[in-house]
Coordinates of N, CA, C and O and ligand atoms in Angstrom, one line a residue:
M29 N -22.9 -1.2 8.8 CA -22.3 -1.6 7.5 C -21.9 -3.0 7.6 O -21.4 -3.5 8.5
E30 N -22.2 -3.7 6.5 CA -21.9 -5.2 6.5 C -20.5 -5.4 6.1 O -19.9 -4.7 5.2
N31 N -19.8 -6.4 6.7 CA -18.5 -6.7 6.4 C -18.4 -7.9 5.5 O -18.7 -9.0 5.9
T32 N -18.2 -7.7 4.2 CA -18.2 -8.8 3.3 C -16.8 -8.9 2.6 O -16.1 -7.9 2.4
C33 N -16.5 -10.1 2.2 CA -15.2 -10.4 1.5 C -15.2 -9.7 0.2 O -16.1 -9.9 -0.6
P34 N -14.1 -8.9 -0.1 CA -14.0 -8.3 -1.4 C -13.8 -9.3 -2.6 O -13.9 -8.9 -3.7
V35 N -13.4 -10.5 -2.2 CA -13.1 -11.5 -3.2 C -14.4 -12.3 -3.6 O -14.7 -12.4 -4.7
C36 N -15.0 -12.9 -2.6 CA -16.1 -13.8 -2.8 C -17.5 -13.2 -2.4 O -18.5 -13.8 -2.7
G37 N -17.4 -12.1 -1.6 CA -18.7 -11.5 -1.2 C -19.4 -12.1 0.0 O -20.5 -11.7 0.4
K38 N -18.7 -13.1 0.6 CA -19.3 -13.8 1.8 C -19.0 -13.0 3.0 O -18.0 -12.2 3.0
A39 N -19.7 -13.2 4.1 CA -19.5 -12.5 5.3 C -18.2 -12.8 5.9 O -17.7 -14.0 5.9
L40 N -17.5 -11.8 6.5 CA -16.3 -12.0 7.1 C -16.4 -12.2 8.6 O -17.3 -11.6 9.2
N41 N -15.5 -13.0 9.2 CA -15.5 -13.2 10.6 C -14.5 -12.3 11.2 O -13.3 -12.2 10.8
W42 N -14.9 -11.6 12.3 CA -13.9 -10.7 13.0 C -13.2 -11.6 14.0 O -13.7 -12.3 14.8
K43 N -11.8 -11.6 13.9 CA -11.0 -12.5 14.7 C -9.7 -11.9 14.9 O -8.9 -11.6 14.0
N44 N -9.3 -11.8 16.2 CA -8.0 -11.3 16.6 C -7.6 -10.0 15.9 O -6.4 -9.9 15.5
G45 N -8.5 -9.1 15.7 CA -8.2 -7.8 15.2 C -8.2 -7.8 13.6 O -7.9 -6.8 13.0
V46 N -8.4 -8.9 13.0 CA -8.5 -9.0 11.6 C -9.8 -9.6 11.1 O -10.5 -10.2 11.9
Y47 N -10.2 -9.4 9.9 CA -11.4 -10.0 9.3 C -10.9 -11.2 8.5 O -10.0 -11.1 7.7
E48 N -11.6 -12.3 8.7 CA -11.2 -13.5 8.1 C -12.3 -14.1 7.2 O -13.5 -14.1 7.6
C49 N -11.9 -14.5 6.0 CA -12.9 -15.2 5.1 C -12.6 -16.6 5.1 O -11.5 -17.0 4.7
Q50 N -13.5 -17.4 5.5 CA -13.3 -18.9 5.6 C -13.3 -19.5 4.3 O -12.6 -20.5 4.0
S51 N -14.1 -18.9 3.3 CA -14.1 -19.5 2.0 C -12.8 -19.4 1.2 O -12.4 -20.3 0.6
C52 N -12.3 -18.2 1.3 CA -11.0 -17.9 0.6 C -9.8 -18.2 1.4 O -8.7 -18.2 0.8
D53 N -10.0 -18.4 2.7 CA -8.8 -18.6 3.6 C -7.9 -17.4 3.6 O -6.6 -17.6 3.4
K54 N -8.4 -16.2 3.6 CA -7.7 -15.0 3.6 C -8.1 -14.2 4.8 O -9.2 -14.3 5.3
T55 N -7.1 -13.3 5.2 CA -7.5 -12.3 6.2 C -7.4 -10.9 5.6 O -6.6 -10.6 4.8
F56 N -8.2 -10.0 6.2 CA -8.3 -8.7 5.7 C -8.2 -7.7 6.8 O -8.7 -8.0 7.9
I57 N -7.7 -6.5 6.5 CA -7.7 -5.5 7.5 C -8.5 -4.3 6.9 O -8.5 -4.1 5.7
K58 N -9.2 -3.6 7.8 CA -10.1 -2.5 7.3 C -9.3 -1.2 7.3 O -8.7 -0.8 8.3
Q59 N -9.3 -0.6 6.1 CA -8.6 0.7 6.0 C -9.6 1.7 5.6 O -10.5 1.5 4.8
G60 N -9.4 2.9 6.2 CA -10.3 4.0 5.9 C -9.5 5.0 5.0 O -8.4 5.3 5.2
F61 N -10.2 5.6 4.0 CA -9.7 6.6 3.2 C -10.6 7.8 3.1 O -11.8 7.7 3.0
C62 N -9.9 9.0 3.1 CA -10.7 10.2 3.1 C -11.3 10.4 1.7 O -10.7 10.3 0.7
L63 N -12.6 10.7 1.7 CA -13.3 11.0 0.4 C -12.8 12.3 -0.3 O -12.9 12.4 -1.5
A64 N -12.4 13.2 0.6 CA -12.0 14.5 0.0 C -10.6 14.5 -0.7 O -10.4 15.0 -1.7
C65 N -9.7 13.8 -0.1 CA -8.3 13.8 -0.6 C -7.7 12.4 -0.9 O -6.6 12.3 -1.4
D66 N -8.4 11.4 -0.5 CA -8.0 10.0 -0.8 C -6.8 9.5 0.0 O -6.3 8.5 -0.3
A67 N -6.5 10.3 1.1 CA -5.4 9.9 1.9 C -6.0 8.9 2.9 O -7.2 8.8 3.2
Q68 N -5.1 8.0 3.5 CA -5.5 7.1 4.5 C -5.8 7.8 5.8 O -5.0 8.7 6.2
V69 N -6.9 7.5 6.4 CA -7.2 8.2 7.6 C -6.9 7.3 8.8 O -6.9 6.1 8.7
E70 N -6.8 8.0 10.0 CA -6.5 7.2 11.2 C -7.9 7.0 11.9 O -8.7 8.0 12.0
R71 N -8.1 5.8 12.4 CA -9.3 5.5 13.1 C -9.2 5.8 14.6 O -8.3 5.4 15.2
L72 N -10.1 6.6 15.0 CA -10.1 7.0 16.5 C -11.4 6.4 17.1 O -12.5 6.5 16.6
Q73 N -11.1 5.8 18.3 CA -12.2 5.2 19.0 C -12.4 6.0 20.3 O -11.5 6.1 21.1
A74 N -13.5 6.7 20.4 CA -13.7 7.6 21.5 C -15.2 7.5 22.0 O -16.1 7.7 21.2
C75 N -15.4 7.2 23.3 CA -16.7 7.1 23.9 C -17.7 6.3 23.1 O -18.8 6.6 22.9
G76 N -17.2 5.2 22.6 CA -18.0 4.2 21.9 C -18.3 4.6 20.4 O -18.8 3.8 19.7
A77 N -18.0 5.9 20.1 CA -18.2 6.3 18.7 C -16.9 6.2 17.9 O -15.9 6.5 18.4
T78 N -17.1 5.9 16.7 CA -15.9 5.8 15.8 C -15.8 7.1 15.0 O -16.7 7.5 14.3
S79 N -14.6 7.7 15.0 CA -14.4 8.8 14.1 C -13.1 8.7 13.5 O -12.3 7.8 13.8
Y80 N -12.8 9.5 12.5 CA -11.6 9.3 11.7 C -10.8 10.7 11.6 O -11.5 11.7 11.6
F81 N -9.5 10.6 11.6 CA -8.7 11.8 11.4 C -7.9 11.7 10.1 O -7.2 10.7 9.9
C82 N -8.0 12.7 9.3 CA -7.2 12.8 8.1 C -6.1 13.7 8.3 O -6.3 14.9 8.6
H83 N -4.9 13.2 8.2 CA -3.7 14.0 8.4 C -3.4 14.9 7.3 O -2.7 15.9 7.4
S84 N -4.0 14.6 6.1 CA -3.8 15.4 4.9 C -4.7 16.6 5.0 O -4.2 17.7 4.7
C85 N -5.9 16.4 5.3 CA -6.9 17.6 5.5 C -6.7 18.2 6.9 O -7.1 19.3 7.1
N86 N -6.0 17.5 7.8 CA -5.8 18.0 9.2 C -7.1 18.2 9.9 O -7.3 19.3 10.6
E87 N -8.1 17.4 9.7 CA -9.4 17.5 10.4 C -10.0 16.2 10.6 O -9.7 15.2 10.0
L88 N -10.9 16.2 11.6 CA -11.7 15.0 11.9 C -12.7 14.7 10.8 O -13.3 15.7 10.3
K89 N -12.9 13.5 10.5 CA -13.9 13.1 9.5 C -15.0 12.2 10.2 O -14.7 11.3 11.0
S90 N -16.2 12.4 9.8 CA -17.2 11.5 10.2 C -17.2 10.3 9.3 O -16.5 10.2 8.3
R91 N -17.9 9.3 9.7 CA -17.9 8.0 9.0 C -18.4 8.2 7.5 O -18.0 7.5 6.6
S92 N -19.3 9.1 7.3 CA -19.8 9.3 6.0 C -18.9 10.0 5.1 O -19.1 10.1 3.9
S93 N -17.8 10.6 5.7 CA -16.8 11.3 4.9 C -15.6 10.4 4.6 O -14.6 10.8 4.0
V94 N -15.8 9.1 4.9 CA -14.7 8.2 4.8 C -15.2 6.9 4.1 O -16.3 6.5 4.3
K95 N -14.4 6.4 3.2 CA -14.7 5.1 2.6 C -13.8 4.1 3.2 O -12.6 4.3 3.4
T96 N -14.4 2.9 3.5 CA -13.7 1.9 4.1 C -13.5 0.8 3.1 O -14.3 0.4 2.3
V97 N -12.3 0.3 3.1 CA -11.8 -0.7 2.1 C -11.2 -1.9 2.9 O -10.4 -1.7 3.8
F98 N -11.5 -3.1 2.4 CA -10.8 -4.3 3.0 C -9.6 -4.6 2.2 O -9.7 -4.8 1.0
E99 N -8.5 -4.6 2.8 CA -7.2 -4.9 2.2 C -6.7 -6.3 2.6 O -6.7 -6.5 3.8
E100 N -6.3 -7.1 1.7 CA -5.9 -8.4 2.1 C -4.6 -8.3 2.9 O -3.7 -7.5 2.5
Q101 N -4.5 -9.0 4.0 CA -3.4 -9.0 4.8 C -2.5 -10.2 4.4 O -2.9 -11.3 4.4
K102 N -1.3 -9.9 3.9 CA -0.4 -10.9 3.5 C 0.2 -11.6 4.7 O 0.6 -11.0 5.7
T103 N 0.2 -12.9 4.6 CA 0.7 -13.7 5.7 C 2.2 -13.8 5.6 O 2.8 -14.1 4.5
V104 N 2.9 -13.4 6.7 CA 4.4 -13.4 6.7 C 4.8 -14.8 7.1 O 4.5 -15.3 8.2
S105 N 5.6 -15.4 6.2 CA 6.0 -16.8 6.6 C 7.6 -16.9 6.7 O 8.3 -16.0 6.2
Ligands
ZN5 ZN1 -13.8 -14.7 0.5
ZN6 ZN1 -8.4 14.2 3.7

């Protein structure tokens, strides 16, 4: 899956745990949401494979059962 800026559509750079858009000068974090119930899912990294856990459905979700959204990370000053 390609990581593109939700604002300008350009490619995002992965940097220090966040996605950075150089054109917009914004940083984004990737959030997963359950397609079944729309709750935010927890990302689990195991054995090189990424899976997700929905606390609302109380079950593991595959990548195809989850939609990923880039949310702008507000800079705290
Ligand atoms: Zn951008
Ligand atoms: Zn769910």
